[in-house]
Coordinates of N, CA and C in Angstrom, one line a residue:
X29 N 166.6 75.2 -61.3 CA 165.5 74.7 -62.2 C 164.4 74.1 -61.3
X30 N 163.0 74.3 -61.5 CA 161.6 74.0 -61.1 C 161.9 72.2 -61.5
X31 N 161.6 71.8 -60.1 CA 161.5 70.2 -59.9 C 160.5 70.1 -59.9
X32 N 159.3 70.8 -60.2 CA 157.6 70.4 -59.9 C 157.4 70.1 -61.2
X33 N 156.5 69.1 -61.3 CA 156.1 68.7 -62.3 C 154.7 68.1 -62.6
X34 N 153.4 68.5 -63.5 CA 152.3 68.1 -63.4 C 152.0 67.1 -63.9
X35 N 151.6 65.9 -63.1 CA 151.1 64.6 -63.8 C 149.9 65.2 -64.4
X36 N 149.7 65.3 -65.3 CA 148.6 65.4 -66.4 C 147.7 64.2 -65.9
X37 N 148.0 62.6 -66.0 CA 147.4 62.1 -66.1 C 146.4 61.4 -64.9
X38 N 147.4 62.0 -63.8 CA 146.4 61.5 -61.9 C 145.5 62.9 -62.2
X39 N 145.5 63.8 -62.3 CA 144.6 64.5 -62.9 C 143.1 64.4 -63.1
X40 N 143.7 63.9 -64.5 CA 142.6 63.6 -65.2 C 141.9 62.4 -64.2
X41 N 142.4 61.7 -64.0 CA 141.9 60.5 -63.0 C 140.5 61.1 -61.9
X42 N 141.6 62.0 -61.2 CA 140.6 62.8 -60.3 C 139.3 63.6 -60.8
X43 N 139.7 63.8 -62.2 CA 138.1 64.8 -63.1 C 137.6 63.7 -62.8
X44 N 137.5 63.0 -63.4 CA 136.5 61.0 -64.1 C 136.1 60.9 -62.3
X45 N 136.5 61.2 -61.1 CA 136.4 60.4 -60.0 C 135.3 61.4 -59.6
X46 N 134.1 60.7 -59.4 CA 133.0 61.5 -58.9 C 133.2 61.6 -57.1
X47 N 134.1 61.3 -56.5 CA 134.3 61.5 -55.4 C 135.0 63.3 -55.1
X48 N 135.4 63.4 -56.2 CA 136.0 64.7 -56.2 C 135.6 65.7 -56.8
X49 N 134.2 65.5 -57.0 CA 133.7 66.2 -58.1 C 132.4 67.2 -57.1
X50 N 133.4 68.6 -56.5 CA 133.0 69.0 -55.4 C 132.1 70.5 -56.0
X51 N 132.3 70.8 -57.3 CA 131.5 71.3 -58.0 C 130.0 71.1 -58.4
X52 N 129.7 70.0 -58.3 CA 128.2 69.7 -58.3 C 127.5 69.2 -57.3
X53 N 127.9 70.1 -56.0 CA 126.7 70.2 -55.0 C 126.3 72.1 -55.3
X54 N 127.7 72.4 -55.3 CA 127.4 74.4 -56.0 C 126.5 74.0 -57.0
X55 N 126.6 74.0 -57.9 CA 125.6 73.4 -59.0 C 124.3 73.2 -58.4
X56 N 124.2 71.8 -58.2 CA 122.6 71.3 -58.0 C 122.4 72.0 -56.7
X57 N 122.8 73.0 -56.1 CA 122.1 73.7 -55.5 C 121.1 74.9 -56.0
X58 N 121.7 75.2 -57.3 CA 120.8 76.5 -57.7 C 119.8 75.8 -58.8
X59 N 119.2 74.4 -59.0 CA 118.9 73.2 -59.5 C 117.2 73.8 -58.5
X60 N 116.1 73.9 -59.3 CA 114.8 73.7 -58.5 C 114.0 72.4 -58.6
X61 N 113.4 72.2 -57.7 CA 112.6 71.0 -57.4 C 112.4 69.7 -59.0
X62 N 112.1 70.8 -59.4 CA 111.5 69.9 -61.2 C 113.0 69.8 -61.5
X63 N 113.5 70.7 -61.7 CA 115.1 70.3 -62.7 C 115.7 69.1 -61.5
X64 N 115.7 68.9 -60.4 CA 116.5 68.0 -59.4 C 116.0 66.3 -60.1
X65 N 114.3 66.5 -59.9 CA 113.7 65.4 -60.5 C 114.0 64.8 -61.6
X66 N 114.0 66.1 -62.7 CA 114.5 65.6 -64.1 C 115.6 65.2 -64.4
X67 N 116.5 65.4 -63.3 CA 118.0 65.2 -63.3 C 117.7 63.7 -62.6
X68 N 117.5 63.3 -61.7 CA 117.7 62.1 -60.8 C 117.3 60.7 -62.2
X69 N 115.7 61.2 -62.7 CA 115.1 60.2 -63.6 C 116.0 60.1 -64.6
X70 N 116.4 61.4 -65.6 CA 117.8 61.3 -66.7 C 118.8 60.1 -66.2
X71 N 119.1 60.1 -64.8 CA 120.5 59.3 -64.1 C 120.0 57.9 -64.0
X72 N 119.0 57.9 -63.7 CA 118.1 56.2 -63.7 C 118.2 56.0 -64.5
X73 N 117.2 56.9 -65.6 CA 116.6 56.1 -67.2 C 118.8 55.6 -68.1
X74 N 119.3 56.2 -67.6 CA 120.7 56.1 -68.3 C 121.4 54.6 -67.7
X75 N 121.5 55.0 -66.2 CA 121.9 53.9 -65.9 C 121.1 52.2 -66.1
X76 N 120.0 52.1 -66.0 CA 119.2 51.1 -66.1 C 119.4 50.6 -67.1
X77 N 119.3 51.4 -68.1 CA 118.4 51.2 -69.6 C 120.1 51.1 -70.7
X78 N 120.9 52.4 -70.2 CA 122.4 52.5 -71.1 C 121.8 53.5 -72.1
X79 N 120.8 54.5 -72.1 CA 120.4 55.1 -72.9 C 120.7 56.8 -72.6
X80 N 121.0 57.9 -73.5 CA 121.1 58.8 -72.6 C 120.1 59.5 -72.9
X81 N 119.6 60.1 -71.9 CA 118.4 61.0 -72.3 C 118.6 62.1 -71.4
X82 N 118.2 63.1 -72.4 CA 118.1 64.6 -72.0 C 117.7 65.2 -70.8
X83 N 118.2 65.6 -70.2 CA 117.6 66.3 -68.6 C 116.5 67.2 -69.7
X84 N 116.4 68.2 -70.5 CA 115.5 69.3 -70.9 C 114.1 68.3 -71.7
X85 N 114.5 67.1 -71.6 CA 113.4 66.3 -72.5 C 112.5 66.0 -71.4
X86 N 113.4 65.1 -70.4 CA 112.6 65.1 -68.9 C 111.9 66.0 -68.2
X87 N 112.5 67.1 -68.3 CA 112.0 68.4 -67.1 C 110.8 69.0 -68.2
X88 N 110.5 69.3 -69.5 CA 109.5 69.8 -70.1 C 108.1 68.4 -70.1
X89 N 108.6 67.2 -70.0 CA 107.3 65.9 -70.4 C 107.4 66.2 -68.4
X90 N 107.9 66.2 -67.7 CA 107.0 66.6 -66.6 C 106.2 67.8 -66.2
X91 N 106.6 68.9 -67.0 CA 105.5 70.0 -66.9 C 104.7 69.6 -67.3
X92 N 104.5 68.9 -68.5 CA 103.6 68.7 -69.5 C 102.5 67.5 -68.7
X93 N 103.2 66.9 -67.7 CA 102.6 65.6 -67.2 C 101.8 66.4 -65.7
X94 N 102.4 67.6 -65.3 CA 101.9 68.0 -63.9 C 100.8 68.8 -64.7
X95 N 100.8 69.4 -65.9 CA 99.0 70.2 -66.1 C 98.0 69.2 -66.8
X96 N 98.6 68.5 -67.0 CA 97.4 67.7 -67.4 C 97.0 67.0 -66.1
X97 N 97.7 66.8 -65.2 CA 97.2 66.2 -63.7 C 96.4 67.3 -63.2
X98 N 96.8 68.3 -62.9 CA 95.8 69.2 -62.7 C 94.9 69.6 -63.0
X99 N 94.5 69.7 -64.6 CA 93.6 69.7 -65.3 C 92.7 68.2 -65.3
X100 N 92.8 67.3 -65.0 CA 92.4 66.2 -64.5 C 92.1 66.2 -63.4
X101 N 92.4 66.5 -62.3 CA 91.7 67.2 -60.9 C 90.6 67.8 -60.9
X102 N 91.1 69.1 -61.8 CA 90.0 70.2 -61.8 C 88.5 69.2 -62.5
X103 N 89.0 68.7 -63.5 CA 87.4 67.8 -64.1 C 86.9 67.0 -63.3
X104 N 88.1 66.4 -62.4 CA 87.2 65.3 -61.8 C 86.3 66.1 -60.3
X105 N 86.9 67.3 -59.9 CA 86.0 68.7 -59.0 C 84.4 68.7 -59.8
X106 N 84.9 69.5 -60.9 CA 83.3 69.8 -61.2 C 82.6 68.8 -61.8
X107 N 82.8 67.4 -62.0 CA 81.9 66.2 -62.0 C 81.0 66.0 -60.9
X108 N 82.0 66.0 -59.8 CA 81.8 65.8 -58.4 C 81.0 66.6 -57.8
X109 N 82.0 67.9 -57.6 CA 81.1 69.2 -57.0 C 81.3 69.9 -58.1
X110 N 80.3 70.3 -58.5 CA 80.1 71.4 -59.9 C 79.8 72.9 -59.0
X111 N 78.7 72.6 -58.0 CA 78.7 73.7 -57.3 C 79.8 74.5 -56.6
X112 N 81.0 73.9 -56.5 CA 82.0 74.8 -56.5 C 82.6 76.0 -57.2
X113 N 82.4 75.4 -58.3 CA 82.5 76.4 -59.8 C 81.8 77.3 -60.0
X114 N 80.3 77.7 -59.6 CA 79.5 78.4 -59.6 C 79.0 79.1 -58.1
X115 N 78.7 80.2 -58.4 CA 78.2 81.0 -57.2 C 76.5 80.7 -56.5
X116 N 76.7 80.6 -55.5 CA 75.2 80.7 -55.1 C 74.7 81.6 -54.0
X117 N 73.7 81.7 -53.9 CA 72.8 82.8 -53.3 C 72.9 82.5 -51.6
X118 N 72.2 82.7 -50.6 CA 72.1 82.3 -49.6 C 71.2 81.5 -49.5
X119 N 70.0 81.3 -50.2 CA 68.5 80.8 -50.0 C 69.1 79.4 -50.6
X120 N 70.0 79.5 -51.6 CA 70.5 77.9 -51.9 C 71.2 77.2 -51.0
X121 N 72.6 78.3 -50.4 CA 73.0 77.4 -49.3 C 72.4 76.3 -48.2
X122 N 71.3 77.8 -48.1 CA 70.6 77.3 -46.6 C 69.8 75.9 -47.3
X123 N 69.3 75.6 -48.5 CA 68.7 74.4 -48.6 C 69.8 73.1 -49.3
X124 N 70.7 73.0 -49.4 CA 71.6 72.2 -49.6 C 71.5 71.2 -49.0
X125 N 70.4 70.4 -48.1 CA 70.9 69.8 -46.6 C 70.7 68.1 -47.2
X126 N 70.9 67.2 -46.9 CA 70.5 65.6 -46.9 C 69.5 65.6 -45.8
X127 N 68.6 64.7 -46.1 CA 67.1 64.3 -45.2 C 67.6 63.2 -45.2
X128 N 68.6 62.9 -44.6 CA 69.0 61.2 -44.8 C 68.1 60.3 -43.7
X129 N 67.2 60.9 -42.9 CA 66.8 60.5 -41.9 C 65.1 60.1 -41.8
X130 N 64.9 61.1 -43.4 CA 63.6 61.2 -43.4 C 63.0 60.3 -44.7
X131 N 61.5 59.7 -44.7 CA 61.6 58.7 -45.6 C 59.7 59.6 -46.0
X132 N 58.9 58.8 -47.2 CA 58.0 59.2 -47.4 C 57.0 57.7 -47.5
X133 N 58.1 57.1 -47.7 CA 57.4 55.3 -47.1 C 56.3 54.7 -46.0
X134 N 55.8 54.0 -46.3 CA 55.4 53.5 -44.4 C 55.0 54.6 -43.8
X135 N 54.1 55.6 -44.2 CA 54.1 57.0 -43.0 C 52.7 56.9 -43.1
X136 N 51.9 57.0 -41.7 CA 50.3 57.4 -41.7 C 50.3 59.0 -42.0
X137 N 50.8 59.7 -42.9 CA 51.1 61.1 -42.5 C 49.9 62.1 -41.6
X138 N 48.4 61.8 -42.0 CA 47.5 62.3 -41.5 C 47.4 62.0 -40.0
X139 N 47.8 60.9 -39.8 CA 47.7 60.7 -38.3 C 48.4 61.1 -37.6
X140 N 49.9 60.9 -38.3 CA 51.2 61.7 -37.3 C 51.0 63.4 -37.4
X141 N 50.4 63.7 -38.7 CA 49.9 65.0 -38.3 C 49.2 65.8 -37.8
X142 N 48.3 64.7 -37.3 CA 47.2 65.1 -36.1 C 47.9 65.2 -34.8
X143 N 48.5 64.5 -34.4 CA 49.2 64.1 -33.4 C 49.8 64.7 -33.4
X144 N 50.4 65.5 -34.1 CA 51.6 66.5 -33.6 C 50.9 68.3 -33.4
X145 N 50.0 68.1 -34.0 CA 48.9 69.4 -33.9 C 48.7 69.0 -32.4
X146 N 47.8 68.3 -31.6 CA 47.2 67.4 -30.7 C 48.7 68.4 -29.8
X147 N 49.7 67.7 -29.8 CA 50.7 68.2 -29.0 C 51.3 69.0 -28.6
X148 N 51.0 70.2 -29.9 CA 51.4 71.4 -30.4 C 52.6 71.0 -30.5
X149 N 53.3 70.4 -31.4 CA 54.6 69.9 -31.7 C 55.0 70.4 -33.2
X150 N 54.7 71.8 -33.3 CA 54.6 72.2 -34.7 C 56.0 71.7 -36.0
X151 N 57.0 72.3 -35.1 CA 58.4 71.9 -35.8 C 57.9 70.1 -36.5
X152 N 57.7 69.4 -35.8 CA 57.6 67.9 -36.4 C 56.5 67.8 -37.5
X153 N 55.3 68.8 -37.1 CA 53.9 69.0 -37.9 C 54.8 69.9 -39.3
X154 N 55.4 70.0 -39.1 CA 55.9 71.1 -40.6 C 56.8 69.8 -41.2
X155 N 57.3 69.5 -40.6 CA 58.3 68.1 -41.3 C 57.4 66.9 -41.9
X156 N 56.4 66.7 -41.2 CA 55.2 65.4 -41.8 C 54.6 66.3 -43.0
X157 N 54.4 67.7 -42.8 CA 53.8 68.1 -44.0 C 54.7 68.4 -44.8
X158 N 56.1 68.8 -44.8 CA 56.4 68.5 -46.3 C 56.6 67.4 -46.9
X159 N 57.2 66.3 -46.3 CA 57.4 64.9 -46.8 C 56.0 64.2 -47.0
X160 N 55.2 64.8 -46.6 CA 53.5 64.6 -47.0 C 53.7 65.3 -48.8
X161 N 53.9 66.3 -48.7 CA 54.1 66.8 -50.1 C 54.6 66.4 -50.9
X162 N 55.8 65.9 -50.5 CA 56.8 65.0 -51.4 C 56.6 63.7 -51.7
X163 N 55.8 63.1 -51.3 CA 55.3 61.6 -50.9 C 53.6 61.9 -52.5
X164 N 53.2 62.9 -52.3 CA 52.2 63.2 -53.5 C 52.8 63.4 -54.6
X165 N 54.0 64.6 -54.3 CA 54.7 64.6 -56.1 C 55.3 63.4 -56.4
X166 N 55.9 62.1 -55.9 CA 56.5 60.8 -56.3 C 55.2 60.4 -56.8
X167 N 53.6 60.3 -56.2 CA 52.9 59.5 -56.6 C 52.3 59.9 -58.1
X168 N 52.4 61.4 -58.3 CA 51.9 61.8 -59.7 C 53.7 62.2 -60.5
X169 N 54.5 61.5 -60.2 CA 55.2 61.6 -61.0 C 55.9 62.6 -61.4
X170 N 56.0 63.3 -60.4 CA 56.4 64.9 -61.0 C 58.2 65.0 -59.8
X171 N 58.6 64.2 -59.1 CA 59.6 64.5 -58.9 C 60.1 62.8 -58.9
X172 N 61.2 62.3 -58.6 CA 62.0 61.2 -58.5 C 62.5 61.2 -57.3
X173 N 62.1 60.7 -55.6 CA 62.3 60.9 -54.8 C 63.6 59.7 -54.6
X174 N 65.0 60.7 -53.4 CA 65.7 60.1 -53.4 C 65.8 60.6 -51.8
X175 N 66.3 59.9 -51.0 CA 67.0 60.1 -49.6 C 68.3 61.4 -49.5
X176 N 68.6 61.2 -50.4 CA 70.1 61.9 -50.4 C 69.6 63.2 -51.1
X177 N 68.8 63.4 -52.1 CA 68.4 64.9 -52.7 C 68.1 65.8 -51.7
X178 N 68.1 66.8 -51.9 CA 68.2 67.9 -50.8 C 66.7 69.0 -51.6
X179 N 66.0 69.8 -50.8 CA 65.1 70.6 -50.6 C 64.6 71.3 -51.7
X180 N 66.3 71.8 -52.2 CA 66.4 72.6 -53.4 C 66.4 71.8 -54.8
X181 N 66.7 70.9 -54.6 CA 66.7 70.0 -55.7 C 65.5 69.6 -56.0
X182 N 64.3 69.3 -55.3 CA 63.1 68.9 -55.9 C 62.6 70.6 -55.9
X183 N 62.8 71.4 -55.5 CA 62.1 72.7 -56.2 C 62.7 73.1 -57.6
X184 N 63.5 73.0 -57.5 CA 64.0 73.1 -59.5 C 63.4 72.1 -60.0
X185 N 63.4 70.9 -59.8 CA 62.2 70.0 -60.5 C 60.9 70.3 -60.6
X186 N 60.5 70.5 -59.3 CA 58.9 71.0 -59.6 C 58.4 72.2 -60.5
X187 N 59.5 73.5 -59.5 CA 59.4 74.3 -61.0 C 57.7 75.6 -60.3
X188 N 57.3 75.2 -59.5 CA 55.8 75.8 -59.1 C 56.1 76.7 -58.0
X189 N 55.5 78.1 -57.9 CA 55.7 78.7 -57.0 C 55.2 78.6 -55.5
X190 N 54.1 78.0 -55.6 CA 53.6 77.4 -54.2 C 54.4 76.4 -53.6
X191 N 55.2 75.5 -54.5 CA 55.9 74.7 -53.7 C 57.6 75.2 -53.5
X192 N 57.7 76.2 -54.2 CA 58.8 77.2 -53.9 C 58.9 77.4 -52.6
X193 N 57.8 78.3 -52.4 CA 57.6 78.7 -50.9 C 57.2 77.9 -50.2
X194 N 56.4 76.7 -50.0 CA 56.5 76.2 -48.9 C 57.9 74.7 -48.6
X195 N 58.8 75.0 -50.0 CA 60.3 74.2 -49.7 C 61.0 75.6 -49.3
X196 N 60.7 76.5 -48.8 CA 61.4 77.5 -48.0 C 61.3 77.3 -46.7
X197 N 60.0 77.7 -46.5 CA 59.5 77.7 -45.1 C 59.8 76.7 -44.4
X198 N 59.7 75.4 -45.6 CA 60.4 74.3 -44.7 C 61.6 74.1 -44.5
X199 N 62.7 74.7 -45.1 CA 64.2 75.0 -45.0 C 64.3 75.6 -43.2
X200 N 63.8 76.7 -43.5 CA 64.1 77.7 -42.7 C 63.7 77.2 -41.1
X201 N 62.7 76.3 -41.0 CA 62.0 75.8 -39.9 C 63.3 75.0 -39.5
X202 N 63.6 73.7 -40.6 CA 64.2 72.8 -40.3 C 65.7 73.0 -40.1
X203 N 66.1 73.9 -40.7 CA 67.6 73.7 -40.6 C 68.1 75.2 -40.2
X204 N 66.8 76.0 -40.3 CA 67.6 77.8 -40.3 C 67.2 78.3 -38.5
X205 N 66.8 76.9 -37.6 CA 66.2 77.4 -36.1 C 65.1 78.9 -36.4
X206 N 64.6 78.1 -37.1 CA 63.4 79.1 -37.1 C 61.9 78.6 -36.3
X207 N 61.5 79.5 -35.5 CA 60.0 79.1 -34.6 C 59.1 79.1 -35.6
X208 N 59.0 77.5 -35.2 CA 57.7 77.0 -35.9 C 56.7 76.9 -35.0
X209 N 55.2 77.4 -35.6 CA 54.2 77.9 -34.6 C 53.1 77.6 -35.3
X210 N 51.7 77.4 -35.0 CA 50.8 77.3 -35.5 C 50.5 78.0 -37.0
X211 N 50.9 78.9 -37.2 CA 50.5 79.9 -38.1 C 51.7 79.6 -39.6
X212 N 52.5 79.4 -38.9 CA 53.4 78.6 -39.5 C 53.1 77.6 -40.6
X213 N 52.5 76.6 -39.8 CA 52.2 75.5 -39.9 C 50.2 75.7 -40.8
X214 N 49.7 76.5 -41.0 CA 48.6 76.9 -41.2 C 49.2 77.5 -42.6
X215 N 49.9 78.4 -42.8 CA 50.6 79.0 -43.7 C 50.9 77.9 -44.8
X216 N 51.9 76.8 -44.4 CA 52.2 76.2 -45.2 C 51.2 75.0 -45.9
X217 N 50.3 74.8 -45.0 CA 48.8 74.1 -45.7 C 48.7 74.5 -46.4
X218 N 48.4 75.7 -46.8 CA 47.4 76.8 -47.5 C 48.4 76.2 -48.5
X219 N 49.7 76.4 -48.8 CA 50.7 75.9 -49.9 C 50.5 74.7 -50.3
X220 N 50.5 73.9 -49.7 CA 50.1 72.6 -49.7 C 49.1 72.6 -50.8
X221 N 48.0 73.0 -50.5 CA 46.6 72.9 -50.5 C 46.6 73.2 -52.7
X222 N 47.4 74.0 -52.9 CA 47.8 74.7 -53.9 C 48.9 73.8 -54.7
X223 N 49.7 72.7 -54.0 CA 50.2 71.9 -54.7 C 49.5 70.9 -54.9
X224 N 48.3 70.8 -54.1 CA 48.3 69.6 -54.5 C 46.6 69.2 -55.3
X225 N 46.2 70.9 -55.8 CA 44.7 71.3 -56.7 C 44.0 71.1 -55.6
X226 N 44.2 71.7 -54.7 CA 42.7 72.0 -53.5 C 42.8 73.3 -53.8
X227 N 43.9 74.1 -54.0 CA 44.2 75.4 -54.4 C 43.7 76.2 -55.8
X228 N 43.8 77.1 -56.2 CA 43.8 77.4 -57.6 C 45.2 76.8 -58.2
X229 N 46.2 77.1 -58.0 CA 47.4 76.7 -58.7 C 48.0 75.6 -59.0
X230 N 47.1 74.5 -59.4 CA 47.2 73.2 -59.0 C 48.6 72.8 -59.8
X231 N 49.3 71.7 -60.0 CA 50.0 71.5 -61.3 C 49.4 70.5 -61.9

Protein backbone atom coordinates (compact mmCIF):
# COMPACT_ATOMS: atom_id res chain seq x y z
CA UNK A 1 0.00 0.00 0.00
CA UNK A 2 1.15 3.77 -1.23
CA UNK A 3 2.43 5.63 2.00
CA UNK A 4 2.39 8.90 0.03
CA UNK A 5 0.11 11.18 0.90
CA UNK A 6 -0.97 14.80 -0.39
CA UNK A 7 -1.30 17.47 2.22
CA UNK A 8 -3.88 19.43 0.35
CA UNK A 9 -3.46 22.01 2.75
CA UNK A 10 0.72 23.07 2.71
CA UNK A 11 -0.32 23.25 -0.78
CA UNK A 12 -2.56 25.52 -0.91
CA UNK A 13 -0.21 27.48 1.54
CA UNK A 14 2.38 27.59 -1.12
CA UNK A 15 -0.36 28.85 -4.04
CA UNK A 16 -1.33 32.11 -1.47
CA UNK A 17 2.85 32.39 -0.95
CA UNK A 18 3.90 34.86 -3.56
CA UNK A 19 7.41 33.63 -3.01
CA UNK A 20 6.48 30.66 -5.04
CA UNK A 21 4.65 32.04 -7.44
CA UNK A 22 7.26 31.27 -10.23
CA UNK A 23 4.67 31.61 -13.00
CA UNK A 24 4.41 35.22 -13.09
CA UNK A 25 7.75 36.27 -14.29
CA UNK A 26 6.66 33.70 -17.56
CA UNK A 27 3.61 35.85 -17.48
CA UNK A 28 4.79 39.44 -17.08
CA UNK A 29 7.17 38.72 -19.51
CA UNK A 30 5.00 38.58 -22.52
CA UNK A 31 3.23 41.85 -20.51
CA UNK A 32 4.29 45.19 -22.85
CA UNK A 33 5.50 48.42 -21.50
CA UNK A 34 1.68 50.00 -20.94
CA UNK A 35 0.18 46.62 -19.66
CA UNK A 36 3.48 46.47 -16.97
CA UNK A 37 2.47 50.16 -16.04
CA UNK A 38 -1.14 49.43 -15.77
CA UNK A 39 -0.34 46.43 -13.79
CA UNK A 40 2.24 48.10 -11.20
CA UNK A 41 -0.47 51.40 -10.76
CA UNK A 42 -3.68 48.57 -10.34
CA UNK A 43 -1.05 47.00 -7.35
CA UNK A 44 -0.59 50.56 -5.77
CA UNK A 45 -4.03 52.00 -6.30
CA UNK A 46 -5.17 48.40 -4.38
CA UNK A 47 -2.75 48.40 -1.89
CA UNK A 48 -2.85 52.06 -0.75
CA UNK A 49 -6.36 52.81 -1.14
CA UNK A 50 -7.91 48.72 -0.38
CA UNK A 51 -9.81 49.28 -3.57
CA UNK A 52 -9.54 46.89 -6.48
CA UNK A 53 -9.29 48.26 -9.77
CA UNK A 54 -9.10 46.85 -13.07
CA UNK A 55 -5.70 46.47 -14.84
CA UNK A 56 -8.04 46.93 -18.40
CA UNK A 57 -9.53 50.21 -16.80
CA UNK A 58 -5.86 51.45 -16.15
CA UNK A 59 -4.18 50.41 -19.34
CA UNK A 60 -7.16 52.01 -21.69
CA UNK A 61 -7.31 55.75 -19.29
CA UNK A 62 -3.54 55.65 -20.13
CA UNK A 63 -3.96 55.38 -23.85
CA UNK A 64 -6.46 57.71 -23.46
CA UNK A 65 -4.05 59.98 -21.27
CA UNK A 66 -0.82 59.43 -23.80
CA UNK A 67 -3.09 61.05 -27.03
CA UNK A 68 -4.29 63.66 -25.51
CA UNK A 69 -0.49 64.46 -24.35
CA UNK A 70 0.38 64.26 -27.64
CA UNK A 71 -2.21 66.02 -29.09
CA UNK A 72 -1.26 68.68 -26.56
CA UNK A 73 2.31 68.80 -27.81
CA UNK A 74 1.32 68.95 -31.24
CA UNK A 75 -0.89 72.39 -30.30
CA UNK A 76 1.55 73.61 -28.22
CA UNK A 77 4.28 73.09 -31.83
CA UNK A 78 2.01 75.03 -34.03
CA UNK A 79 1.37 77.92 -31.53
CA UNK A 80 4.96 78.16 -31.23
CA UNK A 81 6.34 77.11 -34.57
CA UNK A 82 3.34 77.00 -36.95
CA UNK A 83 5.91 77.16 -39.68
CA UNK A 84 6.61 73.68 -39.15
CA UNK A 85 3.36 72.59 -40.28
CA UNK A 86 3.48 74.31 -43.42
CA UNK A 87 5.92 74.19 -46.43
CA UNK A 88 8.02 76.90 -47.56
CA UNK A 89 9.79 78.01 -50.56
CA UNK A 90 13.48 78.82 -50.45
CA UNK A 91 13.17 82.68 -50.83
CA UNK A 92 11.31 82.32 -47.28
CA UNK A 93 13.94 80.33 -45.70
CA UNK A 94 16.64 82.39 -46.83
CA UNK A 95 14.68 85.46 -45.11
CA UNK A 96 13.73 83.98 -41.79
CA UNK A 97 16.77 85.70 -40.04
CA UNK A 98 16.63 87.96 -36.48
CA UNK A 99 18.33 91.52 -36.93
CA UNK A 100 18.80 91.35 -33.30
CA UNK A 101 21.78 93.50 -33.77
CA UNK A 102 20.26 96.05 -35.81
CA UNK A 103 18.19 99.05 -34.56
CA UNK A 104 16.36 102.04 -36.67
CA UNK A 105 16.79 104.32 -33.48
CA UNK A 106 19.54 106.96 -32.87
CA UNK A 107 20.92 106.40 -36.56
CA UNK A 108 22.17 109.54 -38.76
CA UNK A 109 21.30 107.07 -41.64
CA UNK A 110 22.32 109.77 -44.38
CA UNK A 111 25.62 110.19 -42.93
CA UNK A 112 26.47 106.65 -42.17
CA UNK A 113 25.46 106.29 -45.69
CA UNK A 114 27.65 108.58 -47.04
CA UNK A 115 30.33 107.20 -45.31
CA UNK A 116 30.13 103.95 -46.25
CA UNK A 117 29.76 105.02 -50.14
CA UNK A 118 33.03 107.39 -49.22
CA UNK A 119 34.69 103.92 -48.27
CA UNK A 120 33.19 101.82 -50.73
CA UNK A 121 31.88 99.66 -47.93
CA UNK A 122 28.85 98.68 -49.88
CA UNK A 123 27.69 95.55 -47.86
CA UNK A 124 27.15 98.11 -44.75
CA UNK A 125 25.69 100.90 -47.38
CA UNK A 126 22.93 98.21 -48.23
CA UNK A 127 22.30 97.46 -44.47
CA UNK A 128 21.86 101.45 -43.56
CA UNK A 129 19.64 101.55 -46.53
CA UNK A 130 17.29 99.10 -45.68
CA UNK A 131 16.88 99.94 -41.97
CA UNK A 132 16.72 103.44 -43.53
CA UNK A 133 13.61 102.01 -45.13
CA UNK A 134 12.25 100.45 -42.31
CA UNK A 135 12.85 103.38 -39.96
CA UNK A 136 10.30 105.45 -42.81
CA UNK A 137 7.66 102.66 -42.84
CA UNK A 138 7.50 102.76 -38.66
CA UNK A 139 7.24 106.56 -39.16
CA UNK A 140 4.13 106.44 -41.65
CA UNK A 141 2.80 103.68 -39.90
CA UNK A 142 2.67 101.03 -42.25
CA UNK A 143 4.79 98.41 -40.44
CA UNK A 144 5.25 97.80 -36.41
CA UNK A 145 8.87 97.57 -36.02
CA UNK A 146 10.27 94.91 -33.74
CA UNK A 147 14.06 93.70 -33.18
CA UNK A 148 13.18 90.06 -33.36
CA UNK A 149 10.87 90.28 -36.83
CA UNK A 150 12.72 89.03 -39.55
CA UNK A 151 12.83 90.50 -43.42
CA UNK A 152 9.97 88.50 -44.55
CA UNK A 153 7.75 89.41 -42.04
CA UNK A 154 7.66 93.18 -42.73
CA UNK A 155 7.23 92.29 -46.53
CA UNK A 156 3.92 90.50 -46.02
CA UNK A 157 2.99 93.56 -44.12
CA UNK A 158 3.89 95.95 -46.47
CA UNK A 159 2.49 94.04 -49.16
CA UNK A 160 4.32 96.45 -52.20
CA UNK A 161 6.37 95.17 -54.90
CA UNK A 162 9.21 97.60 -54.70
CA UNK A 163 9.76 96.76 -51.25
CA UNK A 164 9.51 93.08 -52.13
CA UNK A 165 12.47 93.34 -54.05
CA UNK A 166 14.53 95.45 -52.39
CA UNK A 167 13.77 92.99 -48.81
CA UNK A 168 15.38 90.54 -51.26
CA UNK A 169 18.27 92.01 -52.30
CA UNK A 170 18.73 92.78 -48.87
CA UNK A 171 18.37 89.16 -47.75
CA UNK A 172 20.56 87.88 -50.25
CA UNK A 173 23.43 90.58 -49.60
CA UNK A 174 23.10 90.04 -45.95
CA UNK A 175 22.73 86.64 -45.11
CA UNK A 176 23.00 84.75 -48.74
CA UNK A 177 27.24 86.09 -49.06
CA UNK A 178 26.17 87.79 -51.85
CA UNK A 179 28.68 90.74 -53.50
CA UNK A 180 27.46 93.71 -52.72
CA UNK A 181 28.79 96.40 -55.20
CA UNK A 182 28.00 99.68 -56.16
CA UNK A 183 25.30 98.78 -58.59
CA UNK A 184 23.96 96.90 -56.08
CA UNK A 185 23.56 99.41 -53.90
CA UNK A 186 22.35 101.92 -56.80
CA UNK A 187 19.75 99.22 -57.65
CA UNK A 188 18.28 99.22 -54.45
CA UNK A 189 17.88 103.17 -54.11
CA UNK A 190 15.98 103.15 -57.16
CA UNK A 191 13.63 100.75 -54.83
CA UNK A 192 13.87 102.77 -52.14
CA UNK A 193 13.13 105.80 -54.04
CA UNK A 194 9.72 104.00 -55.03
CA UNK A 195 8.94 103.11 -51.41
CA UNK A 196 9.14 105.87 -50.29
CA UNK A 197 6.99 108.35 -53.42
CA UNK A 198 10.23 109.73 -55.00
CA UNK A 199 9.25 106.82 -57.34
CA UNK A 200 5.94 106.27 -59.25
CA UNK A 201 4.82 103.51 -56.90
CA UNK A 202 4.65 105.27 -53.95
CA UNK A 203 2.34 103.68 -51.06
Amino acid sequence: MDSLQIDSTQIAAWQQDSRFDYDREIVGGSQNLLEWIASVISDWVNDTFNTVLDNDVVYYTLIVLGALLVLFLLWFLWRKRSQLFYGKDRSEEEMDYEVLEDTIYGVDFDAEISEALRTEDYRQAVRLLYLQTLSYLQEKGKIDWQPSKTPSQYMRQVGQPAFSQLTRQFVLVRYGNFLATEAVFRQMKAQQDVVMGKGGDSL
